Amino acid sequence: MSPSPSLAARVRQAAHPGRDLSGCVCETGVLADRPDATVVRHGSLVGKAHAPGTDPEALAARLRVAARLPGVLLPPVTTAPDGRPRPHTLWPYGAPVDPDDPDAAPWEAAGTLLARLHRTPAPPGLPPMRGPAKAAAAVRRLRRTVGPGHPATAPVLAAWAGLDPWARAEAPMPSGVLCHGDLHLGQLVRHPAPDGPWHLIDVDDLGTGVPAWDLARPAAWYACGLLPPEEWARFLGAYRSAGGPAVPPDGDPWPALDVPARALAVQTAARSVTKAAAEGRPLGEVEQALVDACARMGGIPASPAPDPST
């Protein structure tokens, strides 16, 4: 897939309004090019083509939230998406987390920003956050493209069947807190680049729902042994220190995190198995760890995970 020429042209023109572009020497490039998102940079601006079928009104509502929370979410250049069939949006460029420097991962910033987001009243009419719907889509894709013949399919589906209906997008979520919906370290950038404060990015899944979902990916990785306890403690401690409502201010956080963490483990495992099968290769070490976690979940009542603070 190649990035949309109209998206690249729009970003270039927006970066130099009313100017002759023939001598432009701005740094440019494709930052991401997937079926659900194409992201192009031109100098100080970034353009994003959202997934085909994106509801432009729901996207506009999410953009308005980002514009109202500039200290938490990276504010868009405009709150009016443009383009068909993939809506386009414009953003200031922010410096991402360095994947080659795990020791510099901004866990404290992630926890603090999430707490501030969760403490913000959700505006009327904001759609539900899309986390459970995306998890359900990953499981459907596993069923459709891999099927029961793969040895990893059964444990993943068994773990999925044991989740609460809301976590499988089969019932309304039991909370209406403002949530990001897809939190991971790739959703943080420094703005202004390269040394400005951290901001959350990517509003495609933003909405109302269960705030513990936003803590669930690092929680799942911690429970699977893939995130060191000290990093989990930094993230959770920062979230609690900032007054985040998803977990109690002290004590065992796991009763609130258990269902969302299981759901994120299943979603990630389903995606991993689907990708490995498509590439005709065995599961990698991390992918197998996620499937093994699903096998432990399947048919087993929820039980506390160890608390890293004790």
PDB file of C-alpha atoms in Angstrom:
ATOM      1  CA  MET A   1       0.000   0.000   0.000  1.00  0.00           C
ATOM      2  CA  SER A   2       1.315   3.431  -0.851  1.00  0.00           C
ATOM      3  CA  PRO A   3       0.356   6.576   1.073  1.00  0.00           C
ATOM      4  CA  SER A   4      -2.417   8.691  -0.402  1.00  0.00           C
ATOM      5  CA  PRO A   5      -1.013  11.376  -2.743  1.00  0.00           C
ATOM      6  CA  SER A   6      -3.833  13.663  -1.625  1.00  0.00           C
ATOM      7  CA  LEU A   7      -2.799  13.234   2.007  1.00  0.00           C
ATOM      8  CA  ALA A   8       0.861  13.987   1.260  1.00  0.00           C
ATOM      9  CA  ALA A   9      -0.119  17.028  -0.825  1.00  0.00           C
ATOM     10  CA  ARG A  10      -2.440  18.330   1.866  1.00  0.00           C
ATOM     11  CA  VAL A  11       0.224  18.100   4.569  1.00  0.00           C
ATOM     12  CA  ARG A  12       2.809  19.765   2.327  1.00  0.00           C
ATOM     13  CA  GLN A  13       0.456  22.606   1.451  1.00  0.00           C
ATOM     14  CA  ALA A  14      -0.607  23.079   5.074  1.00  0.00           C
ATOM     15  CA  ALA A  15       3.018  23.305   6.156  1.00  0.00           C
ATOM     16  CA  HIS A  16       3.657  26.116   3.637  1.00  0.00           C
ATOM     17  CA  PRO A  17       0.383  27.997   3.105  1.00  0.00           C
ATOM     18  CA  GLY A  18       0.568  30.440   0.224  1.00  0.00           C
ATOM     19  CA  ARG A  19       4.219  29.764  -0.543  1.00  0.00           C
ATOM     20  CA  ASP A  20       6.138  28.448  -3.521  1.00  0.00           C
ATOM     21  CA  LEU A  21       6.972  24.848  -2.616  1.00  0.00           C
ATOM     22  CA  SER A  22       9.619  24.265  -5.277  1.00  0.00           C
ATOM     23  CA  GLY A  23      12.515  24.920  -2.888  1.00  0.00           C
ATOM     24  CA  CYS A  24      11.121  23.027   0.106  1.00  0.00           C
ATOM     25  CA  VAL A  25      13.773  21.121   2.070  1.00  0.00           C
ATOM     26  CA  CYS A  26      11.559  20.013   4.976  1.00  0.00           C
ATOM     27  CA  GLU A  27      12.039  16.576   6.477  1.00  0.00           C
ATOM     28  CA  THR A  28       9.368  14.322   4.983  1.00  0.00           C
ATOM     29  CA  GLY A  29       8.460  10.676   5.219  1.00  0.00           C
ATOM     30  CA  VAL A  30       5.827   8.013   5.779  1.00  0.00           C
ATOM     31  CA  LEU A  31       5.635   7.321   9.522  1.00  0.00           C
ATOM     32  CA  ALA A  32       3.072   4.510   9.220  1.00  0.00           C
ATOM     33  CA  ASP A  33       1.234   2.801   6.384  1.00  0.00           C
ATOM     34  CA  ARG A  34      -1.304   0.212   7.498  1.00  0.00           C
ATOM     35  CA  PRO A  35      -4.851  -0.611   6.377  1.00  0.00           C
ATOM     36  CA  ASP A  36      -6.202   1.220   9.428  1.00  0.00           C
ATOM     37  CA  ALA A  37      -3.886   4.253   9.355  1.00  0.00           C
ATOM     38  CA  THR A  38      -1.492   6.040   7.015  1.00  0.00           C
ATOM     39  CA  VAL A  39       0.627   8.780   8.612  1.00  0.00           C
ATOM     40  CA  VAL A  40       2.774  11.187   6.594  1.00  0.00           C
ATOM     41  CA  ARG A  41       5.134  13.855   7.910  1.00  0.00           C
ATOM     42  CA  HIS A  42       6.140  17.100   6.229  1.00  0.00           C
ATOM     43  CA  GLY A  43       8.304  19.334   8.379  1.00  0.00           C
ATOM     44  CA  SER A  44       6.412  20.402  11.487  1.00  0.00           C
ATOM     45  CA  LEU A  45       3.111  18.802  10.456  1.00  0.00           C
ATOM     46  CA  VAL A  46       1.738  15.269  10.248  1.00  0.00           C
ATOM     47  CA  GLY A  47      -1.245  14.097   8.224  1.00  0.00           C
ATOM     48  CA  LYS A  48      -3.198  10.971   9.039  1.00  0.00           C
ATOM     49  CA  ALA A  49      -5.551   9.019   6.800  1.00  0.00           C
ATOM     50  CA  HIS A  50      -7.889   7.117   9.093  1.00  0.00           C
ATOM     51  CA  ALA A  51      -9.352   3.685   8.464  1.00  0.00           C
ATOM     52  CA  PRO A  52     -11.853   3.280   5.614  1.00  0.00           C
ATOM     53  CA  GLY A  53     -15.367   3.506   6.962  1.00  0.00           C
ATOM     54  CA  THR A  54     -14.428   5.805   9.837  1.00  0.00           C
ATOM     55  CA  ASP A  55     -17.482   7.784  10.951  1.00  0.00           C
ATOM     56  CA  PRO A  56     -16.493  11.412  10.281  1.00  0.00           C
ATOM     57  CA  GLU A  57     -18.916  12.769  12.889  1.00  0.00           C
ATOM     58  CA  ALA A  58     -17.585  10.471  15.617  1.00  0.00           C
ATOM     59  CA  LEU A  59     -14.039  11.358  14.592  1.00  0.00           C
ATOM     60  CA  ALA A  60     -14.854  15.063  14.753  1.00  0.00           C
ATOM     61  CA  ALA A  61     -16.246  14.613  18.274  1.00  0.00           C
ATOM     62  CA  ARG A  62     -12.998  12.937  19.304  1.00  0.00           C
ATOM     63  CA  LEU A  63     -10.944  15.693  17.692  1.00  0.00           C
ATOM     64  CA  ARG A  64     -12.857  18.298  19.687  1.00  0.00           C
ATOM     65  CA  VAL A  65     -11.924  16.513  22.915  1.00  0.00           C
ATOM     66  CA  ALA A  66      -8.245  16.566  21.905  1.00  0.00           C
ATOM     67  CA  ALA A  67      -8.477  20.263  21.112  1.00  0.00           C
ATOM     68  CA  ARG A  68      -9.898  20.960  24.582  1.00  0.00           C
ATOM     69  CA  LEU A  69      -7.190  18.995  26.426  1.00  0.00           C
ATOM     70  CA  PRO A  70      -3.902  20.349  25.011  1.00  0.00           C
ATOM     71  CA  GLY A  71      -1.915  19.403  28.119  1.00  0.00           C
ATOM     72  CA  VAL A  72      -3.006  15.766  27.882  1.00  0.00           C
ATOM     73  CA  LEU A  73      -3.786  14.980  24.229  1.00  0.00           C
ATOM     74  CA  LEU A  74      -1.857  16.360  21.290  1.00  0.00           C
ATOM     75  CA  PRO A  75      -4.240  18.981  19.866  1.00  0.00           C
ATOM     76  CA  PRO A  76      -5.133  18.682  16.177  1.00  0.00           C
ATOM     77  CA  VAL A  77      -4.471  21.491  13.715  1.00  0.00           C
ATOM     78  CA  THR A  78      -8.195  21.453  12.889  1.00  0.00           C
ATOM     79  CA  THR A  79     -11.172  19.589  14.328  1.00  0.00           C
ATOM     80  CA  ALA A  80     -12.761  19.079  10.901  1.00  0.00           C
ATOM     81  CA  PRO A  81     -11.689  15.816   9.207  1.00  0.00           C
ATOM     82  CA  ASP A  82     -11.455  15.917   5.436  1.00  0.00           C
ATOM     83  CA  GLY A  83     -11.231  13.352   2.647  1.00  0.00           C
ATOM     84  CA  ARG A  84     -13.117  10.287   1.392  1.00  0.00           C
ATOM     85  CA  PRO A  85     -13.308   7.345   1.786  1.00  0.00           C
ATOM     86  CA  ARG A  86     -10.568   7.727   4.423  1.00  0.00           C
ATOM     87  CA  PRO A  87     -10.947  10.910   6.505  1.00  0.00           C
ATOM     88  CA  HIS A  88      -7.753  12.980   6.787  1.00  0.00           C
ATOM     89  CA  THR A  89      -6.630  14.922   9.854  1.00  0.00           C
ATOM     90  CA  LEU A  90      -3.684  17.264  10.488  1.00  0.00           C
ATOM     91  CA  TRP A  91      -1.477  17.302  13.593  1.00  0.00           C
ATOM     92  CA  PRO A  92       1.704  18.969  14.813  1.00  0.00           C
ATOM     93  CA  TYR A  93       4.707  16.683  14.643  1.00  0.00           C
ATOM     94  CA  GLY A  94       5.798  15.163  17.956  1.00  0.00           C
ATOM     95  CA  ALA A  95       8.917  13.129  18.746  1.00  0.00           C
ATOM     96  CA  PRO A  96       7.958   9.514  19.554  1.00  0.00           C
ATOM     97  CA  VAL A  97       9.298   7.178  22.220  1.00  0.00           C
ATOM     98  CA  ASP A  98      12.671   5.748  21.203  1.00  0.00           C
ATOM     99  CA  PRO A  99      12.106   1.985  20.719  1.00  0.00           C
ATOM    100  CA  ASP A 100      15.861   1.385  20.990  1.00  0.00           C
ATOM    101  CA  ASP A 101      16.089   2.902  24.480  1.00  0.00           C
ATOM    102  CA  PRO A 102      13.714   0.914  26.730  1.00  0.00           C
ATOM    103  CA  ASP A 103      15.254   2.399  29.871  1.00  0.00           C
ATOM    104  CA  ALA A 104      13.947   5.816  28.794  1.00  0.00           C
ATOM    105  CA  ALA A 105      10.340   4.615  28.397  1.00  0.00           C
ATOM    106  CA  PRO A 106       8.115   7.357  29.852  1.00  0.00           C
ATOM    107  CA  TRP A 107       6.052   5.170  32.180  1.00  0.00           C
ATOM    108  CA  GLU A 108       5.525   7.966  34.697  1.00  0.00           C
ATOM    109  CA  ALA A 109       4.315  10.335  31.983  1.00  0.00           C
ATOM    110  CA  ALA A 110       1.970   7.677  30.604  1.00  0.00           C
ATOM    111  CA  GLY A 111       0.437   7.022  34.011  1.00  0.00           C
ATOM    112  CA  THR A 112       0.058  10.716  34.830  1.00  0.00           C
ATOM    113  CA  LEU A 113      -1.484  11.614  31.468  1.00  0.00           C
ATOM    114  CA  LEU A 114      -3.958   8.752  31.704  1.00  0.00           C
ATOM    115  CA  ALA A 115      -5.022   9.821  35.182  1.00  0.00           C
ATOM    116  CA  ARG A 116      -5.599  13.374  33.967  1.00  0.00           C
ATOM    117  CA  LEU A 117      -7.605  12.089  31.001  1.00  0.00           C
ATOM    118  CA  HIS A 118      -9.740   9.823  33.196  1.00  0.00           C
ATOM    119  CA  ARG A 119     -10.468  12.674  35.611  1.00  0.00           C
ATOM    120  CA  THR A 120     -11.812  14.877  32.814  1.00  0.00           C
ATOM    121  CA  PRO A 121     -15.613  14.800  32.437  1.00  0.00           C
ATOM    122  CA  ALA A 122     -16.635  13.262  29.126  1.00  0.00           C
ATOM    123  CA  PRO A 123     -18.591  15.659  26.888  1.00  0.00           C
ATOM    124  CA  PRO A 124     -22.171  14.705  26.017  1.00  0.00           C
ATOM    125  CA  GLY A 125     -22.550  12.646  22.878  1.00  0.00           C
ATOM    126  CA  LEU A 126     -19.024  11.211  22.791  1.00  0.00           C
ATOM    127  CA  PRO A 127     -19.073   7.647  21.394  1.00  0.00           C
ATOM    128  CA  PRO A 128     -17.986   4.669  23.507  1.00  0.00           C
ATOM    129  CA  MET A 129     -14.277   3.919  23.485  1.00  0.00           C
ATOM    130  CA  ARG A 130     -13.462   1.264  20.939  1.00  0.00           C
ATOM    131  CA  GLY A 131     -11.170  -1.035  22.930  1.00  0.00           C
ATOM    132  CA  PRO A 132     -13.547  -3.996  23.389  1.00  0.00           C
ATOM    133  CA  ALA A 133     -14.776  -3.711  19.798  1.00  0.00           C
ATOM    134  CA  LYS A 134     -11.191  -3.941  18.527  1.00  0.00           C
ATOM    135  CA  ALA A 135     -10.516  -6.968  20.725  1.00  0.00           C
ATOM    136  CA  ALA A 136     -13.627  -8.643  19.338  1.00  0.00           C
ATOM    137  CA  ALA A 137     -12.485  -7.863  15.789  1.00  0.00           C
ATOM    138  CA  ALA A 138      -9.114  -9.514  16.458  1.00  0.00           C
ATOM    139  CA  VAL A 139     -10.843 -12.667  17.690  1.00  0.00           C
ATOM    140  CA  ARG A 140     -13.169 -12.737  14.676  1.00  0.00           C
ATOM    141  CA  ARG A 141     -10.165 -12.417  12.387  1.00  0.00           C
ATOM    142  CA  LEU A 142      -8.481 -15.334  14.162  1.00  0.00           C
ATOM    143  CA  ARG A 143     -11.570 -17.506  13.683  1.00  0.00           C
ATOM    144  CA  ARG A 144     -11.975 -16.488  10.047  1.00  0.00           C
ATOM    145  CA  THR A 145      -8.394 -16.690   8.800  1.00  0.00           C
ATOM    146  CA  VAL A 146      -6.692 -19.260  11.042  1.00  0.00           C
ATOM    147  CA  GLY A 147      -9.464 -21.510  12.300  1.00  0.00           C
ATOM    148  CA  PRO A 148      -9.474 -24.449  14.708  1.00  0.00           C
ATOM    149  CA  GLY A 149      -6.648 -26.320  12.987  1.00  0.00           C
ATOM    150  CA  HIS A 150      -3.936 -24.166  14.550  1.00  0.00           C
ATOM    151  CA  PRO A 151      -2.880 -25.381  18.019  1.00  0.00           C
ATOM    152  CA  ALA A 152      -2.975 -21.844  19.448  1.00  0.00           C
ATOM    153  CA  THR A 153      -6.557 -21.129  18.411  1.00  0.00           C
ATOM    154  CA  ALA A 154      -8.300 -23.176  21.119  1.00  0.00           C
ATOM    155  CA  PRO A 155      -6.607 -21.602  24.173  1.00  0.00           C
ATOM    156  CA  VAL A 156      -7.146 -18.096  22.820  1.00  0.00           C
ATOM    157  CA  LEU A 157     -10.848 -18.718  22.143  1.00  0.00           C
ATOM    158  CA  ALA A 158     -11.322 -20.417  25.523  1.00  0.00           C
ATOM    159  CA  ALA A 159      -9.852 -17.398  27.304  1.00  0.00           C
ATOM    160  CA  TRP A 160     -12.085 -15.108  25.253  1.00  0.00           C
ATOM    161  CA  ALA A 161     -15.203 -17.080  26.143  1.00  0.00           C
ATOM    162  CA  GLY A 162     -14.460 -16.620  29.845  1.00  0.00           C
ATOM    163  CA  LEU A 163     -14.515 -12.823  29.733  1.00  0.00           C
ATOM    164  CA  ASP A 164     -17.356 -10.595  30.849  1.00  0.00           C
ATOM    165  CA  PRO A 165     -19.752  -9.723  27.998  1.00  0.00           C
ATOM    166  CA  TRP A 166     -18.839  -6.003  28.056  1.00  0.00           C
ATOM    167  CA  ALA A 167     -15.157  -6.876  27.492  1.00  0.00           C
ATOM    168  CA  ARG A 168     -16.196  -8.879  24.402  1.00  0.00           C
ATOM    169  CA  ALA A 169     -18.256  -5.911  23.086  1.00  0.00           C
ATOM    170  CA  GLU A 170     -21.423  -7.918  23.631  1.00  0.00           C
ATOM    171  CA  ALA A 171     -22.914  -5.596  26.278  1.00  0.00           C
ATOM    172  CA  PRO A 172     -22.616  -1.910  27.212  1.00  0.00           C
ATOM    173  CA  MET A 173     -19.603  -0.963  29.281  1.00  0.00           C
ATOM    174  CA  PRO A 174     -20.415  -0.501  32.991  1.00  0.00           C
ATOM    175  CA  SER A 175     -18.757   2.921  33.185  1.00  0.00           C
ATOM    176  CA  GLY A 176     -18.741   6.210  31.295  1.00  0.00           C
ATOM    177  CA  VAL A 177     -15.296   7.610  32.068  1.00  0.00           C
ATOM    178  CA  LEU A 178     -13.330   9.413  29.347  1.00  0.00           C
ATOM    179  CA  CYS A 179     -10.831   6.822  28.046  1.00  0.00           C
ATOM    180  CA  HIS A 180      -8.075   6.671  25.440  1.00  0.00           C
ATOM    181  CA  GLY A 181      -9.030   3.168  24.308  1.00  0.00           C
ATOM    182  CA  ASP A 182      -5.661   1.970  22.954  1.00  0.00           C
ATOM    183  CA  LEU A 183      -2.887   2.952  25.331  1.00  0.00           C
ATOM    184  CA  HIS A 184       0.677   1.791  24.665  1.00  0.00           C
ATOM    185  CA  LEU A 185       4.027   3.569  24.554  1.00  0.00           C
ATOM    186  CA  GLY A 186       3.663   4.230  20.829  1.00  0.00           C
ATOM    187  CA  GLN A 187       0.808   6.567  21.733  1.00  0.00           C
ATOM    188  CA  LEU A 188       3.080   9.155  23.359  1.00  0.00           C
ATOM    189  CA  VAL A 189       5.062  11.932  21.692  1.00  0.00           C
ATOM    190  CA  ARG A 190       7.015  14.961  22.862  1.00  0.00           C
ATOM    191  CA  HIS A 191       5.675  18.262  21.585  1.00  0.00           C
ATOM    192  CA  PRO A 192       7.242  20.559  20.641  1.00  0.00           C
ATOM    193  CA  ALA A 193       9.829  18.104  19.319  1.00  0.00           C
ATOM    194  CA  PRO A 194      12.294  16.967  20.392  1.00  0.00           C
ATOM    195  CA  ASP A 195      12.188  17.825  24.109  1.00  0.00           C
ATOM    196  CA  GLY A 196       8.721  19.184  24.866  1.00  0.00           C
ATOM    197  CA  PRO A 197       6.330  17.589  27.350  1.00  0.00           C
ATOM    198  CA  TRP A 198       4.767  14.218  26.605  1.00  0.00           C
ATOM    199  CA  HIS A 199       1.293  14.092  25.052  1.00  0.00           C
ATOM    200  CA  LEU A 200      -1.061  11.230  24.233  1.00  0.00           C
ATOM    201  CA  ILE A 201      -1.849  10.775  20.538  1.00  0.00           C
ATOM    202  CA  ASP A 202      -4.283   8.781  18.366  1.00  0.00           C
ATOM    203  CA  VAL A 203      -7.905   9.623  19.155  1.00  0.00           C
ATOM    204  CA  ASP A 204      -9.450   6.941  16.925  1.00  0.00           C
ATOM    205  CA  ASP A 205     -10.513   4.827  19.921  1.00  0.00           C
ATOM    206  CA  LEU A 206     -11.176   7.676  22.368  1.00  0.00           C
ATOM    207  CA  GLY A 207     -14.529   7.585  24.112  1.00  0.00           C
ATOM    208  CA  THR A 208     -16.442   6.690  27.234  1.00  0.00           C
ATOM    209  CA  GLY A 209     -15.968   3.411  29.017  1.00  0.00           C
ATOM    210  CA  VAL A 210     -14.105   1.493  31.705  1.00  0.00           C
ATOM    211  CA  PRO A 211     -10.883   3.365  32.578  1.00  0.00           C
ATOM    212  CA  ALA A 212      -9.078   0.180  33.623  1.00  0.00           C
ATOM    213  CA  TRP A 213      -8.975  -0.731  29.927  1.00  0.00           C
ATOM    214  CA  ASP A 214      -6.322   1.948  29.439  1.00  0.00           C
ATOM    215  CA  LEU A 215      -4.094   0.267  32.047  1.00  0.00           C
ATOM    216  CA  ALA A 216      -4.798  -3.203  30.743  1.00  0.00           C
ATOM    217  CA  ARG A 217      -2.092  -3.620  28.122  1.00  0.00           C
ATOM    218  CA  PRO A 218       0.850  -2.971  30.488  1.00  0.00           C
ATOM    219  CA  ALA A 219      -1.028  -4.925  33.182  1.00  0.00           C
ATOM    220  CA  ALA A 220      -1.369  -7.900  30.838  1.00  0.00           C
ATOM    221  CA  TRP A 221       2.286  -7.748  29.859  1.00  0.00           C
ATOM    222  CA  TYR A 222       3.258  -7.595  33.524  1.00  0.00           C
ATOM    223  CA  ALA A 223       1.016 -10.558  34.390  1.00  0.00           C
ATOM    224  CA  CYS A 224       2.529 -12.543  31.486  1.00  0.00           C
ATOM    225  CA  GLY A 225       6.062 -11.816  32.676  1.00  0.00           C
ATOM    226  CA  LEU A 226       6.820  -9.589  29.667  1.00  0.00           C
ATOM    227  CA  LEU A 227       6.987  -6.255  31.545  1.00  0.00           C
ATOM    228  CA  PRO A 228       9.456  -6.003  34.453  1.00  0.00           C
ATOM    229  CA  PRO A 229       7.815  -5.422  37.861  1.00  0.00           C
ATOM    230  CA  GLU A 230       9.709  -2.170  38.376  1.00  0.00           C
ATOM    231  CA  GLU A 231       8.344  -0.683  35.146  1.00  0.00           C
ATOM    232  CA  TRP A 232       4.810  -1.752  35.994  1.00  0.00           C
ATOM    233  CA  ALA A 233       5.237  -0.210  39.451  1.00  0.00           C
ATOM    234  CA  ARG A 234       6.427   3.083  37.927  1.00  0.00           C
ATOM    235  CA  PHE A 235       3.392   3.250  35.648  1.00  0.00           C
ATOM    236  CA  LEU A 236       0.850   2.230  38.281  1.00  0.00           C
ATOM    237  CA  GLY A 237       2.425   4.459  40.938  1.00  0.00           C
ATOM    238  CA  ALA A 238       2.320   7.517  38.693  1.00  0.00           C
ATOM    239  CA  TYR A 239      -1.303   6.827  37.796  1.00  0.00           C
ATOM    240  CA  ARG A 240      -2.292   6.535  41.440  1.00  0.00           C
ATOM    241  CA  SER A 241      -0.268   9.586  42.479  1.00  0.00           C
ATOM    242  CA  ALA A 242      -2.153  11.642  39.893  1.00  0.00           C
ATOM    243  CA  GLY A 243      -5.520  10.528  41.252  1.00  0.00           C
ATOM    244  CA  GLY A 244      -6.480   8.092  38.515  1.00  0.00           C
ATOM    245  CA  PRO A 245      -9.917   6.564  39.195  1.00  0.00           C
ATOM    246  CA  ALA A 246      -9.454   3.191  37.469  1.00  0.00           C
ATOM    247  CA  VAL A 247      -7.955   1.481  40.550  1.00  0.00           C
ATOM    248  CA  PRO A 248      -8.106   2.127  44.303  1.00  0.00           C
ATOM    249  CA  PRO A 249      -5.534   4.662  45.573  1.00  0.00           C
ATOM    250  CA  ASP A 250      -3.693   1.890  47.432  1.00  0.00           C
ATOM    251  CA  GLY A 251      -3.864  -1.832  48.010  1.00  0.00           C
ATOM    252  CA  ASP A 252      -4.428  -4.541  45.418  1.00  0.00           C
ATOM    253  CA  PRO A 253      -5.309  -3.065  41.991  1.00  0.00           C
ATOM    254  CA  TRP A 254      -6.010  -6.412  40.384  1.00  0.00           C
ATOM    255  CA  PRO A 255      -9.767  -6.768  41.016  1.00  0.00           C
ATOM    256  CA  ALA A 256     -10.270  -3.696  38.798  1.00  0.00           C
ATOM    257  CA  LEU A 257      -7.661  -4.709  36.213  1.00  0.00           C
ATOM    258  CA  ASP A 258      -8.281  -8.438  35.874  1.00  0.00           C
ATOM    259  CA  VAL A 259     -10.982  -8.512  33.185  1.00  0.00           C
ATOM    260  CA  PRO A 260      -9.479  -5.782  30.957  1.00  0.00           C
ATOM    261  CA  ALA A 261      -5.983  -7.291  31.289  1.00  0.00           C
ATOM    262  CA  ARG A 262      -7.293 -10.692  30.252  1.00  0.00           C
ATOM    263  CA  ALA A 263      -9.076  -9.110  27.295  1.00  0.00           C
ATOM    264  CA  LEU A 264      -5.918  -7.337  26.118  1.00  0.00           C
ATOM    265  CA  ALA A 265      -3.891 -10.535  26.498  1.00  0.00           C
ATOM    266  CA  VAL A 266      -6.429 -12.361  24.321  1.00  0.00           C
ATOM    267  CA  GLN A 267      -6.513  -9.574  21.742  1.00  0.00           C
ATOM    268  CA  THR A 268      -2.725  -9.472  21.472  1.00  0.00           C
ATOM    269  CA  ALA A 269      -2.478 -13.255  21.323  1.00  0.00           C
ATOM    270  CA  ALA A 270      -5.158 -13.425  18.606  1.00  0.00           C
ATOM    271  CA  ARG A 271      -3.317 -10.863  16.524  1.00  0.00           C
ATOM    272  CA  SER A 272      -0.011 -12.677  17.054  1.00  0.00           C
ATOM    273  CA  VAL A 273      -1.378 -16.059  16.007  1.00  0.00           C
ATOM    274  CA  THR A 274      -3.091 -14.552  12.968  1.00  0.00           C
ATOM    275  CA  LYS A 275       0.111 -12.808  11.880  1.00  0.00           C
ATOM    276  CA  ALA A 276       2.307 -15.876  12.415  1.00  0.00           C
ATOM    277  CA  ALA A 277      -0.112 -18.077  10.460  1.00  0.00           C
ATOM    278  CA  ALA A 278      -0.245 -15.579   7.597  1.00  0.00           C
ATOM    279  CA  GLU A 279       3.548 -15.527   7.466  1.00  0.00           C
ATOM    280  CA  GLY A 280       3.780 -19.327   7.649  1.00  0.00           C
ATOM    281  CA  ARG A 281       6.063 -19.355  10.687  1.00  0.00           C
ATOM    282  CA  PRO A 282       5.941 -20.694  14.250  1.00  0.00           C
ATOM    283  CA  LEU A 283       5.111 -18.396  17.129  1.00  0.00           C
ATOM    284  CA  GLY A 284       7.942 -16.343  18.564  1.00  0.00           C
ATOM    285  CA  GLU A 285       8.867 -16.390  22.238  1.00  0.00           C
ATOM    286  CA  VAL A 286       6.706 -13.409  23.206  1.00  0.00           C
ATOM    287  CA  GLU A 287       3.810 -14.633  21.063  1.00  0.00           C
ATOM    288  CA  GLN A 288       3.953 -18.062  22.693  1.00  0.00           C
ATOM    289  CA  ALA A 289       4.008 -16.454  26.149  1.00  0.00           C
ATOM    290  CA  LEU A 290       0.743 -14.701  25.322  1.00  0.00           C
ATOM    291  CA  VAL A 291      -0.875 -17.912  24.098  1.00  0.00           C
ATOM    292  CA  ASP A 292       0.348 -19.706  27.229  1.00  0.00           C
ATOM    293  CA  ALA A 293      -1.276 -16.988  29.326  1.00  0.00           C
ATOM    294  CA  CYS A 294      -4.544 -17.576  27.479  1.00  0.00           C
ATOM    295  CA  ALA A 295      -4.254 -21.302  28.195  1.00  0.00           C
ATOM    296  CA  ARG A 296      -3.921 -20.534  31.908  1.00  0.00           C
ATOM    297  CA  MET A 297      -6.986 -18.274  31.737  1.00  0.00           C
ATOM    298  CA  GLY A 298      -9.318 -20.623  29.894  1.00  0.00           C
ATOM    299  CA  GLY A 299     -11.942 -21.978  32.226  1.00  0.00           C
ATOM    300  CA  ILE A 300     -10.128 -20.664  35.307  1.00  0.00           C
ATOM    301  CA  PRO A 301     -11.967 -18.242  37.630  1.00  0.00           C
ATOM    302  CA  ALA A 302     -10.414 -14.795  37.988  1.00  0.00           C
ATOM    303  CA  SER A 303      -7.674 -14.744  40.622  1.00  0.00           C
ATOM    304  CA  PRO A 304      -5.370 -11.985  41.846  1.00  0.00           C
ATOM    305  CA  ALA A 305      -2.040 -11.392  40.172  1.00  0.00           C
ATOM    306  CA  PRO A 306       0.919 -10.504  42.423  1.00  0.00           C
ATOM    307  CA  ASP A 307       1.049  -6.887  43.564  1.00  0.00           C
ATOM    308  CA  PRO A 308       4.480  -5.438  42.657  1.00  0.00           C
ATOM    309  CA  SER A 309       4.259  -3.026  45.594  1.00  0.00           C
ATOM    310  CA  THR A 310       4.387  -5.829  48.151  1.00  0.00           C
TER     311      THR A 310
END
